[in-house]
PDB file of C-alpha atoms in Angstrom:
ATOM      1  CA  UNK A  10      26.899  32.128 -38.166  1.00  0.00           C
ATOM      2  CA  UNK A  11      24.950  28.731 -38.891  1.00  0.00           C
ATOM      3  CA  UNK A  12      22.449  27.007 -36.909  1.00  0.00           C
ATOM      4  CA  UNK A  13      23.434  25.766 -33.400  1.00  0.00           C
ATOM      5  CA  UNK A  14      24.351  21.625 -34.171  1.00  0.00           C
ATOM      6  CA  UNK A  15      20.829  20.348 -32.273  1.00  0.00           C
ATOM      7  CA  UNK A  16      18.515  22.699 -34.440  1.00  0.00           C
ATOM      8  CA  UNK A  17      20.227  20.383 -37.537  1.00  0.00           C
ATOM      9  CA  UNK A  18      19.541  17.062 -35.442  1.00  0.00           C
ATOM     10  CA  UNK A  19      23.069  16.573 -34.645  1.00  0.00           C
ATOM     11  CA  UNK A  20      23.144  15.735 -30.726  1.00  0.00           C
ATOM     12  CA  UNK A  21      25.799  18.094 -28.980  1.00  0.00           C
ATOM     13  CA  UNK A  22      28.978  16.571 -28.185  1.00  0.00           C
ATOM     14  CA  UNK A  23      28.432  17.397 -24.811  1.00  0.00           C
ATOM     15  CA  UNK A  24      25.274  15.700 -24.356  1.00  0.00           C
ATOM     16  CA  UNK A  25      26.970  12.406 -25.999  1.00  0.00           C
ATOM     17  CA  UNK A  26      29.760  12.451 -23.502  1.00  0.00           C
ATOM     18  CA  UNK A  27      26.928  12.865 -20.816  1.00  0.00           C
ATOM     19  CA  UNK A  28      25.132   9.928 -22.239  1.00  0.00           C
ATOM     20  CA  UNK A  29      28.629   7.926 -21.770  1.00  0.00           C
ATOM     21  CA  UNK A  30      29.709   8.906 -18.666  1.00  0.00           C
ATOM     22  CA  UNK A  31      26.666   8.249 -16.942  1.00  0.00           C
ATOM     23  CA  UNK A  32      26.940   4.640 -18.764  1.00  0.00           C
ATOM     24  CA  UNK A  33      30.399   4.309 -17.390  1.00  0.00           C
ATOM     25  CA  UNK A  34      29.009   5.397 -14.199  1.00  0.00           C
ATOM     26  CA  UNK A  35      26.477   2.415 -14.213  1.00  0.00           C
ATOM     27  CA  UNK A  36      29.343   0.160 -15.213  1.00  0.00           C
ATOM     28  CA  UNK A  37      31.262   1.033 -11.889  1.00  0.00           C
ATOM     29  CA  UNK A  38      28.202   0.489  -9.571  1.00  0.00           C
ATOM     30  CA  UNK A  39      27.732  -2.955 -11.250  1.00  0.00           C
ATOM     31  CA  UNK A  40      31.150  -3.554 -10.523  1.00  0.00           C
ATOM     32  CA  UNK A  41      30.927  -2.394  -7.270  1.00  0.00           C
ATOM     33  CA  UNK A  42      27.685  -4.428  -6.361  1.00  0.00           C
ATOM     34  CA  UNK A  43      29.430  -7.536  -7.632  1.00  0.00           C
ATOM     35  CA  UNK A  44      32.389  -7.090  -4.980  1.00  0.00           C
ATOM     36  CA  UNK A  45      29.423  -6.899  -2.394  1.00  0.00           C
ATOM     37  CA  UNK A  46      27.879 -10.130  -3.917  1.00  0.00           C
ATOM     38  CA  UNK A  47      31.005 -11.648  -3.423  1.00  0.00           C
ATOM     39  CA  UNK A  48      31.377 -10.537  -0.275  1.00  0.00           C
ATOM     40  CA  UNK A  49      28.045 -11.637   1.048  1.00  0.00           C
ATOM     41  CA  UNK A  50      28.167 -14.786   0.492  1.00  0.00           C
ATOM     42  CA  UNK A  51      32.086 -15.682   2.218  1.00  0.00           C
ATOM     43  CA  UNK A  52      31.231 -12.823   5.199  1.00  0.00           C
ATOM     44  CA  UNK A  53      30.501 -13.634   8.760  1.00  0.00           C
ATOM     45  CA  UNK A  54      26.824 -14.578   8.984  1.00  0.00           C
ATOM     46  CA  UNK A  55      26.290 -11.507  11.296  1.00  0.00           C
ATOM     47  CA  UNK A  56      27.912  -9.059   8.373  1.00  0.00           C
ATOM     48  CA  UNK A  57      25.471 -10.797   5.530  1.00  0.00           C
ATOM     49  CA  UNK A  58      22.410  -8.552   5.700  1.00  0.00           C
ATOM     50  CA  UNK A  59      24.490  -5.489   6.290  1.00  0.00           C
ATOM     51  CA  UNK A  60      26.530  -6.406   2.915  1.00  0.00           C
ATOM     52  CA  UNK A  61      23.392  -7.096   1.239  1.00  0.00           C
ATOM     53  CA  UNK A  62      21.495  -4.170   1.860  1.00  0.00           C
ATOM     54  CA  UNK A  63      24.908  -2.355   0.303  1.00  0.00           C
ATOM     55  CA  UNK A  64      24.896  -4.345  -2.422  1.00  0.00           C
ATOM     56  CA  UNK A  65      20.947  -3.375  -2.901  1.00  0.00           C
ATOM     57  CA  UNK A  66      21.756   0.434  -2.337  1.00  0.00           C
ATOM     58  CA  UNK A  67      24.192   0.342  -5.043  1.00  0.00           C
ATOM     59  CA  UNK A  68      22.036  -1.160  -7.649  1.00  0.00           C
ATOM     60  CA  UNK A  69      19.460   1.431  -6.680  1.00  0.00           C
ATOM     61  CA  UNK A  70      21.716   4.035  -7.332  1.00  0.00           C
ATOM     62  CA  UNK A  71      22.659   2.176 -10.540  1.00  0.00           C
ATOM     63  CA  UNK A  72      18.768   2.423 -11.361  1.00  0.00           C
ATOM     64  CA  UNK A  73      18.525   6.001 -10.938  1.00  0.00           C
ATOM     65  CA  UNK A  74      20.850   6.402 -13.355  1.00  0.00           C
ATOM     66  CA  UNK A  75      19.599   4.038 -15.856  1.00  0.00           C
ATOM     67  CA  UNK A  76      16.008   6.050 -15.994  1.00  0.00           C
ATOM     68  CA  UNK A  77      18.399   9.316 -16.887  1.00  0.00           C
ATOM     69  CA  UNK A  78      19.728   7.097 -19.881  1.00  0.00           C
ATOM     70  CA  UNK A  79      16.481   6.213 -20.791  1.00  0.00           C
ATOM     71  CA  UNK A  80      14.750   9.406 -20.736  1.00  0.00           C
ATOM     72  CA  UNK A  81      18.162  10.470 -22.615  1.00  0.00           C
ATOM     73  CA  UNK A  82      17.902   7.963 -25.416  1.00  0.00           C
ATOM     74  CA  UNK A  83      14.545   8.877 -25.628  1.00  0.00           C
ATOM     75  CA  UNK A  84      15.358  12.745 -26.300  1.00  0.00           C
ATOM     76  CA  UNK A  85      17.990  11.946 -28.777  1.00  0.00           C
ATOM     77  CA  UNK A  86      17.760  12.861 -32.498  1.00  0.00           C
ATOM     78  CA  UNK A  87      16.250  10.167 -34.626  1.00  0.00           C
ATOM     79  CA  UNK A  88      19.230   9.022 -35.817  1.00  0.00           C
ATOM     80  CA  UNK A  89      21.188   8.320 -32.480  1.00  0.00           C
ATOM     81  CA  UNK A  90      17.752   6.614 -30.944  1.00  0.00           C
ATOM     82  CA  UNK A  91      18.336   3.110 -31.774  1.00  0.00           C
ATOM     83  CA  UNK A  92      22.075   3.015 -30.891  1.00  0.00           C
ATOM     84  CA  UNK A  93      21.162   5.088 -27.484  1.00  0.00           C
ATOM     85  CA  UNK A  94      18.330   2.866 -26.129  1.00  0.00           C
ATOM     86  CA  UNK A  95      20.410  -0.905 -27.740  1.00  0.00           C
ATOM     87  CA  UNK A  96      23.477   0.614 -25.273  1.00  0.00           C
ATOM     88  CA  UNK A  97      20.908   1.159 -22.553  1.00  0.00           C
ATOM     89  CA  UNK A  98      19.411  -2.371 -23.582  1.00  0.00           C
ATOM     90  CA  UNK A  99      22.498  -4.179 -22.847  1.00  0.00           C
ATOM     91  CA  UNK A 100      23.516  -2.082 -19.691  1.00  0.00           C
ATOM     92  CA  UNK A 101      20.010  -3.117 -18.407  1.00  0.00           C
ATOM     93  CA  UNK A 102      20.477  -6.614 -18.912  1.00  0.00           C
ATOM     94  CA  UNK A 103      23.982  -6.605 -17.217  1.00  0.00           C
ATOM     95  CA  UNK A 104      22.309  -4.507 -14.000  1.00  0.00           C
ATOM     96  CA  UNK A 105      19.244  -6.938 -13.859  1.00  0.00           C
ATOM     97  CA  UNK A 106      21.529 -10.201 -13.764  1.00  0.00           C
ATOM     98  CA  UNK A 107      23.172  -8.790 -11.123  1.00  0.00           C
ATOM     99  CA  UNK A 108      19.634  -8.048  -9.046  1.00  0.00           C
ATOM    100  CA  UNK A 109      18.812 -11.280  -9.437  1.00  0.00           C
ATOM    101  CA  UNK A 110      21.845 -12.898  -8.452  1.00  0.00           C
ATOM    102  CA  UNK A 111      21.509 -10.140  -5.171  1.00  0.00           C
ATOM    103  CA  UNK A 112      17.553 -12.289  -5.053  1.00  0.00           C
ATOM    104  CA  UNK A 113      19.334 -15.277  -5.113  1.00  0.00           C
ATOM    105  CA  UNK A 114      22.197 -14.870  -2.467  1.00  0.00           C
ATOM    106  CA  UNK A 115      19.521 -13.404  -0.125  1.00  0.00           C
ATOM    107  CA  UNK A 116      17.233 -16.991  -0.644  1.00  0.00           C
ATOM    108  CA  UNK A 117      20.128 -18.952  -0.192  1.00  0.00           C
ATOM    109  CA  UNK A 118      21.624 -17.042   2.651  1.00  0.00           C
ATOM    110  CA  UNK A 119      17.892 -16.872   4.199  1.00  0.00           C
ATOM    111  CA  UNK A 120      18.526 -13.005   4.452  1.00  0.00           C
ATOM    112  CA  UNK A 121      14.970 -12.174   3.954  1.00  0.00           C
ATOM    113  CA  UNK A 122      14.420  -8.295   4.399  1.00  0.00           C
ATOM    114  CA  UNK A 123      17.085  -7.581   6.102  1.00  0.00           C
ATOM    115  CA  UNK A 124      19.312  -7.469   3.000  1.00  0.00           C
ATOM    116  CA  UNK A 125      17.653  -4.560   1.694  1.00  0.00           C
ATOM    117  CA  UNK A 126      14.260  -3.708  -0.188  1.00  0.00           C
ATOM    118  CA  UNK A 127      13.089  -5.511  -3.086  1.00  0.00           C
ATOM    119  CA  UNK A 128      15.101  -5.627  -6.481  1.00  0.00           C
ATOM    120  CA  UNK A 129      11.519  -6.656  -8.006  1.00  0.00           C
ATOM    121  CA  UNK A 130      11.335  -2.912  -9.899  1.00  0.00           C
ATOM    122  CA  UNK A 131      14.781  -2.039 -10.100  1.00  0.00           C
ATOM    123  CA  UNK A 132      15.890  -2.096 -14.547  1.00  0.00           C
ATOM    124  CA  UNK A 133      12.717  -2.388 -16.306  1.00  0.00           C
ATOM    125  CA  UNK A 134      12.436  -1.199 -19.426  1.00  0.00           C
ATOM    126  CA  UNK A 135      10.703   2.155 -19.834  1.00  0.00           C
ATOM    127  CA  UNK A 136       7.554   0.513 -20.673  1.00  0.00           C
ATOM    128  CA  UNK A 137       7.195  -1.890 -18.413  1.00  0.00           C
ATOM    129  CA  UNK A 138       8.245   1.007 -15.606  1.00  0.00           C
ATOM    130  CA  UNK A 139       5.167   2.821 -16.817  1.00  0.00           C
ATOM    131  CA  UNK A 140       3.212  -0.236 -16.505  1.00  0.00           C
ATOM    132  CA  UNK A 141       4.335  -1.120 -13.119  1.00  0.00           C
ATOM    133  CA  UNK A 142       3.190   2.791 -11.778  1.00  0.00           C
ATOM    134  CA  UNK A 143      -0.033   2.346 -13.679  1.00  0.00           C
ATOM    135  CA  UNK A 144      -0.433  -0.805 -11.492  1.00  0.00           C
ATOM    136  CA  UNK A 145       0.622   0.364  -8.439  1.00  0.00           C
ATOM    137  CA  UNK A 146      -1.669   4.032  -8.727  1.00  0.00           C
ATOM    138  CA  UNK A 147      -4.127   1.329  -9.240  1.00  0.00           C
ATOM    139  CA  UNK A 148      -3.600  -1.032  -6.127  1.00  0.00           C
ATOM    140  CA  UNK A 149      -3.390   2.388  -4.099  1.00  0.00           C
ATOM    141  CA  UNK A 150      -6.953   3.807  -6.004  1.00  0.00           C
ATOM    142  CA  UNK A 151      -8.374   0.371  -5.000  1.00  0.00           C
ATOM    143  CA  UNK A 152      -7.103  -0.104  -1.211  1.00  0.00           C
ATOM    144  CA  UNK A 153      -8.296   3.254  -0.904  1.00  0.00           C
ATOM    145  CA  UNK A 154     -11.867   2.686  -1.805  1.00  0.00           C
ATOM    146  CA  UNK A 155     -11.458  -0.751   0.453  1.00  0.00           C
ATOM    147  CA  UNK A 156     -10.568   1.858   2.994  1.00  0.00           C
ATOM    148  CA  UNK A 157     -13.459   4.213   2.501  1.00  0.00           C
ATOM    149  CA  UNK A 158     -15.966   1.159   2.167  1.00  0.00           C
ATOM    150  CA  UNK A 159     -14.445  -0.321   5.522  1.00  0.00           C
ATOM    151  CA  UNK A 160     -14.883   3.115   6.986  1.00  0.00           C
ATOM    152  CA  UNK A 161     -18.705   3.279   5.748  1.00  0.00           C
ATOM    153  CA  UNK A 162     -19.205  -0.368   7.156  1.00  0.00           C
ATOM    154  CA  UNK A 163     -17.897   0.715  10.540  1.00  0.00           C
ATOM    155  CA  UNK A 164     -19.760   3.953  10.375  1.00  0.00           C
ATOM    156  CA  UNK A 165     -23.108   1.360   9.313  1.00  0.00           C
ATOM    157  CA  UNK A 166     -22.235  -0.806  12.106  1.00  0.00           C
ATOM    158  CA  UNK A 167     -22.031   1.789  14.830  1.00  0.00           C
ATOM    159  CA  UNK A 168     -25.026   3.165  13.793  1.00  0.00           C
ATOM    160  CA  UNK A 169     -27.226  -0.316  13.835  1.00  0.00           C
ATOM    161  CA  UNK A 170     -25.091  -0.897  17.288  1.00  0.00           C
ATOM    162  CA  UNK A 171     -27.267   2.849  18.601  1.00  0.00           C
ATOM    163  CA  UNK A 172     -30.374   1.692  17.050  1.00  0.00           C
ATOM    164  CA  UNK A 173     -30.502  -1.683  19.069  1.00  0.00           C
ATOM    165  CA  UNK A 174     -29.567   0.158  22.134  1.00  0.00           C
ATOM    166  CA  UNK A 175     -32.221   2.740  21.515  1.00  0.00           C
ATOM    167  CA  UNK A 176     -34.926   0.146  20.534  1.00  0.00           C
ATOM    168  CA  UNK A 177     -34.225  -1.951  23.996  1.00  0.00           C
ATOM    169  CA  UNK A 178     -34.331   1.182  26.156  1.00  0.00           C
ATOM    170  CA  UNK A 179     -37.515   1.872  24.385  1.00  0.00           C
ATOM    171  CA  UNK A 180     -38.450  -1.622  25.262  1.00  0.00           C
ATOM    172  CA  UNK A 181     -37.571  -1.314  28.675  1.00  0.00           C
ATOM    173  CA  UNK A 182     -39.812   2.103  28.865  1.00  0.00           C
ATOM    174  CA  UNK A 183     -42.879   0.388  27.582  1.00  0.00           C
ATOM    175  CA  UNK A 184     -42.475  -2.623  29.706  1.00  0.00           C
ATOM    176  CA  UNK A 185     -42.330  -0.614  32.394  1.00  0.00           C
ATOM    177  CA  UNK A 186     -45.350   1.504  31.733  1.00  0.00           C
ATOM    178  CA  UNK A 187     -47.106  -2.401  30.845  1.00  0.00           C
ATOM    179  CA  UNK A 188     -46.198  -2.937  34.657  1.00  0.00           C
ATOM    180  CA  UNK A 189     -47.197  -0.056  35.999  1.00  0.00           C
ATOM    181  CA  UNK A 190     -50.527  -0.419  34.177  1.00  0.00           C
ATOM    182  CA  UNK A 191     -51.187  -3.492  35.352  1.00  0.00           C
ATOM    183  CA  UNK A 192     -50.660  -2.687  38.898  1.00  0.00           C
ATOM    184  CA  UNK A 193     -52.525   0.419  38.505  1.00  0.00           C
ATOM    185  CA  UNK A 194     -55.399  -2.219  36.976  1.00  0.00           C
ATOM    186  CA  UNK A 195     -55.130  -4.586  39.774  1.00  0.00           C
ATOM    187  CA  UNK A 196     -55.629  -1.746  42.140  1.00  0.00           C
ATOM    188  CA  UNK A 197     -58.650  -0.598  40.513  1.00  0.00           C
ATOM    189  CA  UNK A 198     -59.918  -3.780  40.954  1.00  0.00           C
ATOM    190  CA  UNK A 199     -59.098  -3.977  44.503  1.00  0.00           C
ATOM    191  CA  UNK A 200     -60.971  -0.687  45.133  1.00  0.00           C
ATOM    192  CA  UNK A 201     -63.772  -1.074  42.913  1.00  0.00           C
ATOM    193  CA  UNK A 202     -64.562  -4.843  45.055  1.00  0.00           C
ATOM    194  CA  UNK A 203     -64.252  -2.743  48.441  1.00  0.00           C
ATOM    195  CA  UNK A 204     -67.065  -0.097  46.996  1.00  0.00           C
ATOM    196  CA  UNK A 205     -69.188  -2.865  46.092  1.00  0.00           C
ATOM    197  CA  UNK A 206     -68.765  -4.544  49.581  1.00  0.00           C
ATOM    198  CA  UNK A 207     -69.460  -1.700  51.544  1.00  0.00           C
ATOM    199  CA  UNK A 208     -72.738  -0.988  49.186  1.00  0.00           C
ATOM    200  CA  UNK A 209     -74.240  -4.247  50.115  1.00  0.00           C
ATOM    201  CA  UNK A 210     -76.607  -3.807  52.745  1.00  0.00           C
ATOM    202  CA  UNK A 211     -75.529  -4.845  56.045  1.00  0.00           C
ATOM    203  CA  UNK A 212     -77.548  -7.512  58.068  1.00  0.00           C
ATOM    204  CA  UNK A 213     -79.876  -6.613  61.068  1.00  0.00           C
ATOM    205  CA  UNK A 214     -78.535  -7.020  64.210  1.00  0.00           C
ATOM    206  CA  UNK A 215     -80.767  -9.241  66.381  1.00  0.00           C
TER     207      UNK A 215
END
């Protein structure tokens, strides 16, 4: 009864063959995405974009596996580490050439974004993966608070908008009264003339 082979830092053979078959999984997407490369670029014009958004889908998938392999090499004993992450070094490489050539047919071929979604984050190293999320949680923190601030500037706007509106009714109010004054003045006037006309003393009558 001795200790189960990962409590010594051995990495169970099962694990291993996990860590190759998903490899050789990889392998046959790549090999499958370079048929479709192929493909693309002798097809019928009308095919092209339906090939290359194939040939995108399977380098996805290829992607999906490559983060298992890296989170994989990561977990490994210290001793299988290196070899682990230099095999998921090269398969990387291989998988990015192959995105790139995908970038280049769809220039070429003047696909556009038809051929599928962009290969820009597809194989990045661990690293840089976690830098590219750190940047994108950032663009999304900061179009948010554009959002918010646009909000509060509309909310400011509509606001000023009622004020104006407010201010000229007021205007309108007071300009009335002003009239009304006046004409109540002018009256005034009018009656306090008559009085004074019909005080003055009227001349005898020969």
């Amino acid at each position: 009864g001795g200790h189960p082979p990962a409590l010594l830092g051995l990495r169970p053979p099962c694990e291993r063959r996990m860590f190759q078959e998903t490899i050789s999984e990889c392998r046959s997407l790549a090999a499958a995405a370079s048929e479709e490369l192929k493909r693309v670029r002798t097809a019928p014009e009308s095919e092209r974009p339906s090939i290359s958004a194939a040939a995108f889908n399977i380098l996805k998938q290829a992607d999906e596996n490559l983060v298992s392999l890296q989170l994989e090499a990561k977990a490994a004993p210290a001793g299988e580490r290196a070899q682990l992450a230099k095999e998921e070094e090269a398969l990387r490489r291989e998988l990015r050439a192959l995105a790139m050539d995908l970038e280049a047919a769809r220039r070429e071929l003047l696909l556009g974004s038809n051929g599928g979604g962009s290969t820009d984050r597809l194989f990045l190293a661990r690293e840089e993966r976690r830098r590219a999320s750190a940047v994108t949680n950032s663009l999304r923190q900061g179009c948010d608070r554009l959002k918010d601030s646009k909000r509060s500037l509309n909310e400011t706007e509509n606001i000023g908008i009622e004020t104006l509106q407010e201010l000229r009714r007021q205007r309108e109010v007071v300009n009335r009264v002003q009239d009304r004054t006046h004409d109540l003045g002018q009256n005034l006037n009018d009656a306090s003339s008559a009085v004074k006309e019909l005080e003055k003393p009227q001349c005898a009558m020969m």
